[in-house]
Amino acid sequence: MRDAPQEIRTFLVASIAHARNLLFRNSRPRMLILWGKNDPFFAVEAAKAYLRDLPKAELHLIETGHFALEDSSGFIAERIRQFLS
């Protein structure tokens, strides 16, 4: 895909995102979302956008950046344990 023209890459990414949103909206899987509040690559608004299609999703905004697992592994592990129990 790296060799594809930008407009094709953009189209493919948008198509995949749309398909994912339809899947979430129609199947409503359980979802745990752990997101770094200060992530410079993925904005908090993107995390909150999942709640439109998955209103019962469990969202945790963590006081960390992009490397949340390295910074907050204990908190994340506990949330995963609780979610899976």
Short mmCIF file of N, CA and C in Angstrom, two decimals:
data_model
loop_
_atom_site.label_atom_id
_atom_site.label_comp_id
_atom_site.label_asym_id
_atom_site.label_seq_id
_atom_site.Cartn_x
_atom_site.Cartn_y
_atom_site.Cartn_z
N MET A 1 0.82 -1.19 0.00
CA MET A 1 0.00 0.00 0.00
C MET A 1 0.87 1.26 0.00
N ARG A 2 2.10 1.15 0.47
CA ARG A 2 2.97 2.32 0.51
C ARG A 2 3.24 2.88 -0.88
N ASP A 3 3.21 2.03 -1.88
CA ASP A 3 3.48 2.48 -3.24
C ASP A 3 2.25 3.04 -3.94
N ALA A 4 1.09 2.87 -3.32
CA ALA A 4 -0.15 3.36 -3.93
C ALA A 4 -0.21 4.89 -3.83
N PRO A 5 -0.85 5.53 -4.80
CA PRO A 5 -1.00 6.99 -4.73
C PRO A 5 -1.76 7.39 -3.46
N GLN A 6 -1.50 8.59 -2.99
CA GLN A 6 -2.09 9.08 -1.75
C GLN A 6 -3.62 9.01 -1.77
N GLU A 7 -4.24 9.35 -2.88
CA GLU A 7 -5.71 9.34 -2.92
C GLU A 7 -6.26 7.92 -2.76
N ILE A 8 -5.54 6.92 -3.24
CA ILE A 8 -5.99 5.54 -3.06
C ILE A 8 -5.81 5.12 -1.61
N ARG A 9 -4.68 5.49 -1.00
CA ARG A 9 -4.46 5.16 0.42
C ARG A 9 -5.53 5.82 1.28
N THR A 10 -5.84 7.07 0.99
CA THR A 10 -6.87 7.78 1.75
C THR A 10 -8.21 7.10 1.61
N PHE A 11 -8.55 6.71 0.39
CA PHE A 11 -9.81 6.01 0.13
C PHE A 11 -9.87 4.70 0.90
N LEU A 12 -8.79 3.92 0.88
CA LEU A 12 -8.77 2.64 1.57
C LEU A 12 -8.90 2.80 3.08
N VAL A 13 -8.20 3.75 3.63
CA VAL A 13 -8.28 3.98 5.08
C VAL A 13 -9.71 4.39 5.45
N ALA A 14 -10.31 5.28 4.67
CA ALA A 14 -11.68 5.71 4.95
C ALA A 14 -12.66 4.55 4.81
N SER A 15 -12.45 3.69 3.83
CA SER A 15 -13.33 2.54 3.62
C SER A 15 -13.24 1.56 4.78
N ILE A 16 -12.03 1.31 5.25
CA ILE A 16 -11.84 0.41 6.38
C ILE A 16 -12.47 0.99 7.64
N ALA A 17 -12.29 2.28 7.86
CA ALA A 17 -12.89 2.93 9.03
C ALA A 17 -14.41 2.85 8.97
N HIS A 18 -14.98 3.07 7.79
CA HIS A 18 -16.43 2.99 7.64
C HIS A 18 -16.93 1.57 7.93
N ALA A 19 -16.24 0.57 7.40
CA ALA A 19 -16.63 -0.82 7.65
C ALA A 19 -16.55 -1.15 9.14
N ARG A 20 -15.48 -0.68 9.80
CA ARG A 20 -15.33 -0.90 11.25
C ARG A 20 -16.49 -0.26 12.01
N ASN A 21 -16.83 0.97 11.64
CA ASN A 21 -17.93 1.66 12.32
C ASN A 21 -19.25 0.92 12.13
N LEU A 22 -19.50 0.42 10.93
CA LEU A 22 -20.73 -0.35 10.68
C LEU A 22 -20.75 -1.63 11.52
N LEU A 23 -19.61 -2.29 11.59
CA LEU A 23 -19.52 -3.50 12.40
C LEU A 23 -19.83 -3.19 13.86
N PHE A 24 -19.21 -2.15 14.40
CA PHE A 24 -19.46 -1.78 15.79
C PHE A 24 -20.92 -1.40 16.01
N ARG A 25 -21.46 -0.60 15.10
CA ARG A 25 -22.83 -0.12 15.25
C ARG A 25 -23.82 -1.28 15.21
N ASN A 26 -23.56 -2.26 14.35
CA ASN A 26 -24.51 -3.36 14.18
C ASN A 26 -24.33 -4.50 15.16
N SER A 27 -23.09 -4.77 15.58
CA SER A 27 -22.87 -5.93 16.46
C SER A 27 -22.69 -5.55 17.92
N ARG A 28 -22.35 -4.29 18.20
CA ARG A 28 -22.21 -3.78 19.57
C ARG A 28 -21.37 -4.70 20.46
N PRO A 29 -20.13 -5.02 20.05
CA PRO A 29 -19.30 -5.87 20.92
C PRO A 29 -18.92 -5.14 22.19
N ARG A 30 -18.62 -5.90 23.23
CA ARG A 30 -18.07 -5.28 24.44
C ARG A 30 -16.74 -4.65 24.05
N MET A 31 -16.45 -3.50 24.63
CA MET A 31 -15.23 -2.81 24.23
C MET A 31 -14.61 -2.12 25.43
N LEU A 32 -13.32 -2.33 25.60
CA LEU A 32 -12.53 -1.63 26.60
C LEU A 32 -11.58 -0.72 25.84
N ILE A 33 -11.64 0.57 26.13
CA ILE A 33 -10.79 1.54 25.45
C ILE A 33 -9.91 2.22 26.50
N LEU A 34 -8.61 2.05 26.36
CA LEU A 34 -7.62 2.67 27.25
C LEU A 34 -6.80 3.61 26.39
N TRP A 35 -6.82 4.90 26.71
CA TRP A 35 -6.28 5.91 25.80
C TRP A 35 -5.45 6.93 26.54
N GLY A 36 -4.29 7.24 26.02
CA GLY A 36 -3.44 8.26 26.62
C GLY A 36 -3.96 9.66 26.31
N LYS A 37 -4.26 10.44 27.35
CA LYS A 37 -4.80 11.79 27.16
C LYS A 37 -3.87 12.70 26.38
N ASN A 38 -2.57 12.47 26.52
CA ASN A 38 -1.59 13.37 25.92
C ASN A 38 -0.90 12.75 24.70
N ASP A 39 -1.55 11.80 24.07
CA ASP A 39 -0.97 11.15 22.89
C ASP A 39 -0.88 12.16 21.75
N PRO A 40 0.32 12.41 21.21
CA PRO A 40 0.45 13.39 20.13
C PRO A 40 -0.02 12.86 18.78
N PHE A 41 -0.27 11.55 18.68
CA PHE A 41 -0.66 10.96 17.40
C PHE A 41 -2.15 10.64 17.31
N PHE A 42 -2.76 10.27 18.43
CA PHE A 42 -4.17 9.89 18.45
C PHE A 42 -4.91 10.76 19.47
N ALA A 43 -5.70 11.67 19.00
CA ALA A 43 -6.38 12.65 19.85
C ALA A 43 -7.47 11.99 20.70
N VAL A 44 -7.74 12.60 21.83
CA VAL A 44 -8.79 12.12 22.73
C VAL A 44 -10.14 12.08 22.01
N GLU A 45 -10.37 13.00 21.10
CA GLU A 45 -11.63 13.01 20.35
C GLU A 45 -11.82 11.71 19.58
N ALA A 46 -10.73 11.10 19.13
CA ALA A 46 -10.82 9.82 18.41
C ALA A 46 -11.30 8.72 19.36
N ALA A 47 -10.83 8.73 20.59
CA ALA A 47 -11.29 7.75 21.57
C ALA A 47 -12.78 7.93 21.85
N LYS A 48 -13.17 9.17 22.03
CA LYS A 48 -14.58 9.45 22.32
C LYS A 48 -15.49 9.13 21.14
N ALA A 49 -14.94 9.18 19.94
CA ALA A 49 -15.74 8.88 18.75
C ALA A 49 -16.26 7.44 18.77
N TYR A 50 -15.49 6.53 19.37
CA TYR A 50 -15.95 5.14 19.46
C TYR A 50 -17.27 5.04 20.22
N LEU A 51 -17.49 5.94 21.16
CA LEU A 51 -18.70 5.89 21.98
C LEU A 51 -19.96 6.18 21.17
N ARG A 52 -19.82 6.81 20.03
CA ARG A 52 -21.00 7.04 19.17
C ARG A 52 -21.59 5.72 18.70
N ASP A 53 -20.73 4.79 18.33
CA ASP A 53 -21.19 3.49 17.85
C ASP A 53 -21.24 2.44 18.94
N LEU A 54 -20.52 2.67 20.02
CA LEU A 54 -20.48 1.73 21.14
C LEU A 54 -20.74 2.48 22.44
N PRO A 55 -21.99 2.92 22.65
CA PRO A 55 -22.29 3.76 23.81
C PRO A 55 -22.02 3.09 25.16
N LYS A 56 -21.97 1.77 25.19
CA LYS A 56 -21.70 1.08 26.46
C LYS A 56 -20.24 0.70 26.61
N ALA A 57 -19.40 1.17 25.70
CA ALA A 57 -17.97 0.88 25.81
C ALA A 57 -17.42 1.49 27.09
N GLU A 58 -16.40 0.85 27.61
CA GLU A 58 -15.74 1.34 28.82
C GLU A 58 -14.50 2.12 28.38
N LEU A 59 -14.54 3.43 28.57
CA LEU A 59 -13.45 4.31 28.14
C LEU A 59 -12.69 4.83 29.35
N HIS A 60 -11.37 4.67 29.32
CA HIS A 60 -10.50 5.21 30.36
C HIS A 60 -9.48 6.11 29.69
N LEU A 61 -9.49 7.38 30.04
CA LEU A 61 -8.48 8.32 29.55
C LEU A 61 -7.39 8.40 30.60
N ILE A 62 -6.19 8.03 30.21
CA ILE A 62 -5.08 7.89 31.15
C ILE A 62 -4.15 9.10 31.04
N GLU A 63 -3.66 9.56 32.16
CA GLU A 63 -2.70 10.68 32.20
C GLU A 63 -1.35 10.22 31.68
N THR A 64 -1.26 10.03 30.38
CA THR A 64 -0.02 9.59 29.73
C THR A 64 -0.07 9.99 28.27
N GLY A 65 0.97 9.62 27.55
CA GLY A 65 1.05 9.94 26.13
C GLY A 65 0.83 8.71 25.27
N HIS A 66 1.62 8.61 24.20
CA HIS A 66 1.47 7.53 23.23
C HIS A 66 1.86 6.17 23.80
N PHE A 67 2.80 6.14 24.72
CA PHE A 67 3.29 4.88 25.25
C PHE A 67 2.62 4.55 26.59
N ALA A 68 1.32 4.47 26.57
CA ALA A 68 0.52 4.27 27.78
C ALA A 68 0.90 2.98 28.50
N LEU A 69 1.13 1.93 27.77
CA LEU A 69 1.44 0.66 28.41
C LEU A 69 2.73 0.72 29.21
N GLU A 70 3.72 1.42 28.68
CA GLU A 70 4.98 1.56 29.40
C GLU A 70 4.82 2.46 30.62
N ASP A 71 3.99 3.48 30.51
CA ASP A 71 3.83 4.45 31.59
C ASP A 71 2.83 4.01 32.67
N SER A 72 1.83 3.24 32.28
CA SER A 72 0.71 2.94 33.18
C SER A 72 0.34 1.47 33.15
N SER A 73 1.32 0.59 33.11
CA SER A 73 1.03 -0.84 32.94
C SER A 73 0.18 -1.42 34.07
N GLY A 74 0.42 -1.00 35.29
CA GLY A 74 -0.37 -1.52 36.41
C GLY A 74 -1.84 -1.16 36.29
N PHE A 75 -2.11 0.09 35.98
CA PHE A 75 -3.49 0.56 35.82
C PHE A 75 -4.15 -0.17 34.66
N ILE A 76 -3.44 -0.29 33.56
CA ILE A 76 -4.00 -0.95 32.37
C ILE A 76 -4.26 -2.43 32.65
N ALA A 77 -3.32 -3.10 33.29
CA ALA A 77 -3.51 -4.52 33.60
C ALA A 77 -4.74 -4.73 34.48
N GLU A 78 -4.92 -3.86 35.46
CA GLU A 78 -6.08 -3.99 36.35
C GLU A 78 -7.38 -3.75 35.59
N ARG A 79 -7.42 -2.77 34.70
CA ARG A 79 -8.63 -2.52 33.90
C ARG A 79 -8.95 -3.73 33.03
N ILE A 80 -7.93 -4.34 32.44
CA ILE A 80 -8.15 -5.52 31.60
C ILE A 80 -8.67 -6.68 32.44
N ARG A 81 -8.08 -6.89 33.62
CA ARG A 81 -8.57 -7.95 34.51
C ARG A 81 -10.04 -7.74 34.86
N GLN A 82 -10.38 -6.52 35.25
CA GLN A 82 -11.77 -6.22 35.61
C GLN A 82 -12.70 -6.42 34.42
N PHE A 83 -12.27 -5.99 33.26
CA PHE A 83 -13.09 -6.09 32.06
C PHE A 83 -13.37 -7.55 31.70
N LEU A 84 -12.38 -8.39 31.85
CA LEU A 84 -12.51 -9.79 31.46
C LEU A 84 -13.16 -10.67 32.53
N SER A 85 -13.31 -10.15 33.72
CA SER A 85 -13.88 -10.99 34.79
C SER A 85 -15.40 -10.93 34.78
#
